[in-house]
mmCIF file with all atom_site columns, C-alpha atoms in Angstrom:
data_model
loop_
_atom_site.group_PDB
_atom_site.id
_atom_site.type_symbol
_atom_site.label_atom_id
_atom_site.label_alt_id
_atom_site.label_comp_id
_atom_site.label_asym_id
_atom_site.label_entity_id
_atom_site.label_seq_id
_atom_site.pdbx_PDB_ins_code
_atom_site.Cartn_x
_atom_site.Cartn_y
_atom_site.Cartn_z
_atom_site.occupancy
_atom_site.B_iso_or_equiv
_atom_site.pdbx_formal_charge
_atom_site.auth_seq_id
_atom_site.auth_comp_id
_atom_site.auth_asym_id
_atom_site.auth_atom_id
_atom_site.pdbx_PDB_model_num
ATOM 1  C CA . UNK A 1 1  ? -27.552 109.994 -37.279 1.00 80.00 ? 1  UNK A CA 1
ATOM 2  C CA . UNK A 1 2  ? -28.187 113.677 -36.795 1.00 91.00 ? 2  UNK A CA 1
ATOM 3  C CA . UNK A 1 3  ? -25.389 116.023 -35.837 1.00 91.00 ? 3  UNK A CA 1
ATOM 4  C CA . UNK A 1 4  ? -25.431 117.455 -32.369 1.00 92.00 ? 4  UNK A CA 1
ATOM 5  C CA . UNK A 1 5  ? -23.520 120.184 -30.623 1.00 92.00 ? 5  UNK A CA 1
ATOM 6  C CA . UNK A 1 6  ? -21.130 119.188 -27.832 1.00 87.00 ? 6  UNK A CA 1
ATOM 7  C CA . UNK A 1 7  ? -19.131 121.344 -25.465 1.00 90.00 ? 7  UNK A CA 1
ATOM 8  C CA . UNK A 1 8  ? -15.585 120.088 -25.124 1.00 86.00 ? 8  UNK A CA 1
ATOM 9  C CA . UNK A 1 9  ? -14.216 120.617 -21.618 1.00 81.00 ? 9  UNK A CA 1
ATOM 10 C CA . UNK A 1 10 ? -11.076 122.696 -21.224 1.00 87.00 ? 10 UNK A CA 1
ATOM 11 C CA . UNK A 1 11 ? -7.895  120.777 -20.706 1.00 93.00 ? 11 UNK A CA 1
ATOM 12 C CA . UNK A 1 12 ? -4.504  119.907 -22.111 1.00 96.00 ? 12 UNK A CA 1
ATOM 13 C CA . UNK A 1 13 ? -4.176  118.072 -25.430 1.00 96.00 ? 13 UNK A CA 1
ATOM 14 C CA . UNK A 1 14 ? -1.400  116.293 -27.258 1.00 97.00 ? 14 UNK A CA 1
ATOM 15 C CA . UNK A 1 15 ? -1.785  116.984 -30.978 1.00 97.00 ? 15 UNK A CA 1
ATOM 16 C CA . UNK A 1 16 ? -0.084  115.250 -33.866 1.00 97.00 ? 16 UNK A CA 1
ATOM 17 C CA . UNK A 1 17 ? -0.648  115.275 -37.603 1.00 98.00 ? 17 UNK A CA 1
ATOM 18 C CA . UNK A 1 18 ? -1.414  112.039 -39.413 1.00 98.00 ? 18 UNK A CA 1
ATOM 19 C CA . UNK A 1 19 ? -0.317  111.993 -43.056 1.00 98.00 ? 19 UNK A CA 1
ATOM 20 C CA . UNK A 1 20 ? -2.000  109.676 -45.521 1.00 98.00 ? 20 UNK A CA 1
ATOM 21 C CA . UNK A 1 21 ? -4.962  107.343 -45.682 1.00 97.00 ? 21 UNK A CA 1
ATOM 22 C CA . UNK A 1 22 ? -7.667  107.291 -43.038 1.00 97.00 ? 22 UNK A CA 1
ATOM 23 C CA . UNK A 1 23 ? -7.186  103.505 -43.037 1.00 97.00 ? 23 UNK A CA 1
ATOM 24 C CA . UNK A 1 24 ? -3.914  103.962 -41.124 1.00 97.00 ? 24 UNK A CA 1
ATOM 25 C CA . UNK A 1 25 ? -5.145  106.444 -38.487 1.00 97.00 ? 25 UNK A CA 1
ATOM 26 C CA . UNK A 1 26 ? -5.034  103.676 -35.876 1.00 97.00 ? 26 UNK A CA 1
ATOM 27 C CA . UNK A 1 27 ? -1.234  103.542 -36.245 1.00 97.00 ? 27 UNK A CA 1
ATOM 28 C CA . UNK A 1 28 ? -1.005  107.232 -35.367 1.00 98.00 ? 28 UNK A CA 1
ATOM 29 C CA . UNK A 1 29 ? -3.231  106.742 -32.317 1.00 97.00 ? 29 UNK A CA 1
ATOM 30 C CA . UNK A 1 30 ? -1.089  103.824 -31.138 1.00 97.00 ? 30 UNK A CA 1
ATOM 31 C CA . UNK A 1 31 ? 2.128   105.814 -31.524 1.00 97.00 ? 31 UNK A CA 1
ATOM 32 C CA . UNK A 1 32 ? 0.666   108.824 -29.729 1.00 97.00 ? 32 UNK A CA 1
ATOM 33 C CA . UNK A 1 33 ? -1.199  107.165 -26.883 1.00 96.00 ? 33 UNK A CA 1
ATOM 34 C CA . UNK A 1 34 ? 0.770   103.916 -26.629 1.00 96.00 ? 34 UNK A CA 1
ATOM 35 C CA . UNK A 1 35 ? 4.226   105.360 -27.294 1.00 96.00 ? 35 UNK A CA 1
ATOM 36 C CA . UNK A 1 36 ? 4.524   109.086 -26.674 1.00 96.00 ? 36 UNK A CA 1
ATOM 37 C CA . UNK A 1 37 ? 2.192   109.301 -23.673 1.00 96.00 ? 37 UNK A CA 1
ATOM 38 C CA . UNK A 1 38 ? 4.003   106.647 -21.597 1.00 96.00 ? 38 UNK A CA 1
ATOM 39 C CA . UNK A 1 39 ? 7.467   107.948 -22.546 1.00 96.00 ? 39 UNK A CA 1
ATOM 40 C CA . UNK A 1 40 ? 6.437   111.462 -21.489 1.00 95.00 ? 40 UNK A CA 1
ATOM 41 C CA . UNK A 1 41 ? 4.874   110.218 -18.254 1.00 95.00 ? 41 UNK A CA 1
ATOM 42 C CA . UNK A 1 42 ? 1.385   111.236 -19.340 1.00 95.00 ? 42 UNK A CA 1
ATOM 43 C CA . UNK A 1 43 ? -1.949  109.479 -19.190 1.00 96.00 ? 43 UNK A CA 1
ATOM 44 C CA . UNK A 1 44 ? -4.987  109.669 -21.427 1.00 96.00 ? 44 UNK A CA 1
ATOM 45 C CA . UNK A 1 45 ? -7.876  111.635 -19.909 1.00 96.00 ? 45 UNK A CA 1
ATOM 46 C CA . UNK A 1 46 ? -11.376 110.162 -19.802 1.00 93.00 ? 46 UNK A CA 1
ATOM 47 C CA . UNK A 1 47 ? -12.611 112.344 -22.668 1.00 91.00 ? 47 UNK A CA 1
ATOM 48 C CA . UNK A 1 48 ? -12.942 111.588 -26.361 1.00 91.00 ? 48 UNK A CA 1
ATOM 49 C CA . UNK A 1 49 ? -10.093 112.085 -28.785 1.00 95.00 ? 49 UNK A CA 1
ATOM 50 C CA . UNK A 1 50 ? -10.753 114.506 -31.636 1.00 95.00 ? 50 UNK A CA 1
ATOM 51 C CA . UNK A 1 51 ? -9.880  114.280 -35.319 1.00 97.00 ? 51 UNK A CA 1
ATOM 52 C CA . UNK A 1 52 ? -9.589  117.462 -37.393 1.00 96.00 ? 52 UNK A CA 1
ATOM 53 C CA . UNK A 1 53 ? -9.638  116.783 -41.133 1.00 97.00 ? 53 UNK A CA 1
ATOM 54 C CA . UNK A 1 54 ? -7.466  119.407 -42.848 1.00 97.00 ? 54 UNK A CA 1
ATOM 55 C CA . UNK A 1 55 ? -8.451  118.283 -46.345 1.00 98.00 ? 55 UNK A CA 1
ATOM 56 C CA . UNK A 1 56 ? -10.717 115.689 -47.924 1.00 95.00 ? 56 UNK A CA 1
ATOM 57 C CA . UNK A 1 57 ? -10.377 112.684 -50.220 1.00 95.00 ? 57 UNK A CA 1
ATOM 58 C CA . UNK A 1 58 ? -12.711 114.413 -52.680 1.00 95.00 ? 58 UNK A CA 1
ATOM 59 C CA . UNK A 1 59 ? -10.032 116.896 -53.720 1.00 96.00 ? 59 UNK A CA 1
ATOM 60 C CA . UNK A 1 60 ? -6.788  115.520 -52.250 1.00 97.00 ? 60 UNK A CA 1
ATOM 61 C CA . UNK A 1 61 ? -4.652  112.526 -53.175 1.00 98.00 ? 61 UNK A CA 1
ATOM 62 C CA . UNK A 1 62 ? -4.658  109.862 -50.449 1.00 97.00 ? 62 UNK A CA 1
ATOM 63 C CA . UNK A 1 63 ? -0.936  110.333 -49.736 1.00 97.00 ? 63 UNK A CA 1
ATOM 64 C CA . UNK A 1 64 ? -1.509  114.070 -49.205 1.00 98.00 ? 64 UNK A CA 1
ATOM 65 C CA . UNK A 1 65 ? -4.377  113.759 -46.702 1.00 98.00 ? 65 UNK A CA 1
ATOM 66 C CA . UNK A 1 66 ? -3.679  115.441 -43.359 1.00 98.00 ? 66 UNK A CA 1
ATOM 67 C CA . UNK A 1 67 ? -5.601  114.748 -40.160 1.00 98.00 ? 67 UNK A CA 1
ATOM 68 C CA . UNK A 1 68 ? -4.880  116.290 -36.757 1.00 98.00 ? 68 UNK A CA 1
ATOM 69 C CA . UNK A 1 69 ? -5.300  113.806 -33.911 1.00 98.00 ? 69 UNK A CA 1
ATOM 70 C CA . UNK A 1 70 ? -6.036  115.464 -30.562 1.00 97.00 ? 70 UNK A CA 1
ATOM 71 C CA . UNK A 1 71 ? -5.648  113.271 -27.471 1.00 97.00 ? 71 UNK A CA 1
ATOM 72 C CA . UNK A 1 72 ? -6.695  114.658 -24.067 1.00 97.00 ? 72 UNK A CA 1
ATOM 73 C CA . UNK A 1 73 ? -4.010  114.574 -21.385 1.00 97.00 ? 73 UNK A CA 1
ATOM 74 C CA . UNK A 1 74 ? -5.028  113.441 -17.903 1.00 96.00 ? 74 UNK A CA 1
ATOM 75 C CA . UNK A 1 75 ? -4.395  115.850 -15.053 1.00 89.00 ? 75 UNK A CA 1
ATOM 76 C CA . UNK A 1 76 ? -1.368  114.986 -12.975 1.00 76.00 ? 76 UNK A CA 1
ATOM 77 C CA . UNK A 1 77 ? -2.131  113.548 -9.568  1.00 57.00 ? 77 UNK A CA 1
ATOM 78 C CA . UNK A 1 78 ? -1.806  116.114 -6.776  1.00 46.00 ? 78 UNK A CA 1
ATOM 79 C CA . UNK A 1 79 ? 1.196   115.700 -4.539  1.00 37.00 ? 79 UNK A CA 1
#
């Protein structure tokens, strides 16, 4: 598929760094969204998560791969 430009809406994000294989990224998502978010009283916003690849498997050992995982935080309900 062709690349396309998207505008990401402003908002708050929880960001963590995944270390290691892309095959285990799902574990990082589960810890962030299924563990940290509930314990911090936060919800996931209805926007896509973002992955930022800080290096690549072409020139980095699998154990040294670093990927930022950005999860959008839902706005708090007004009181």
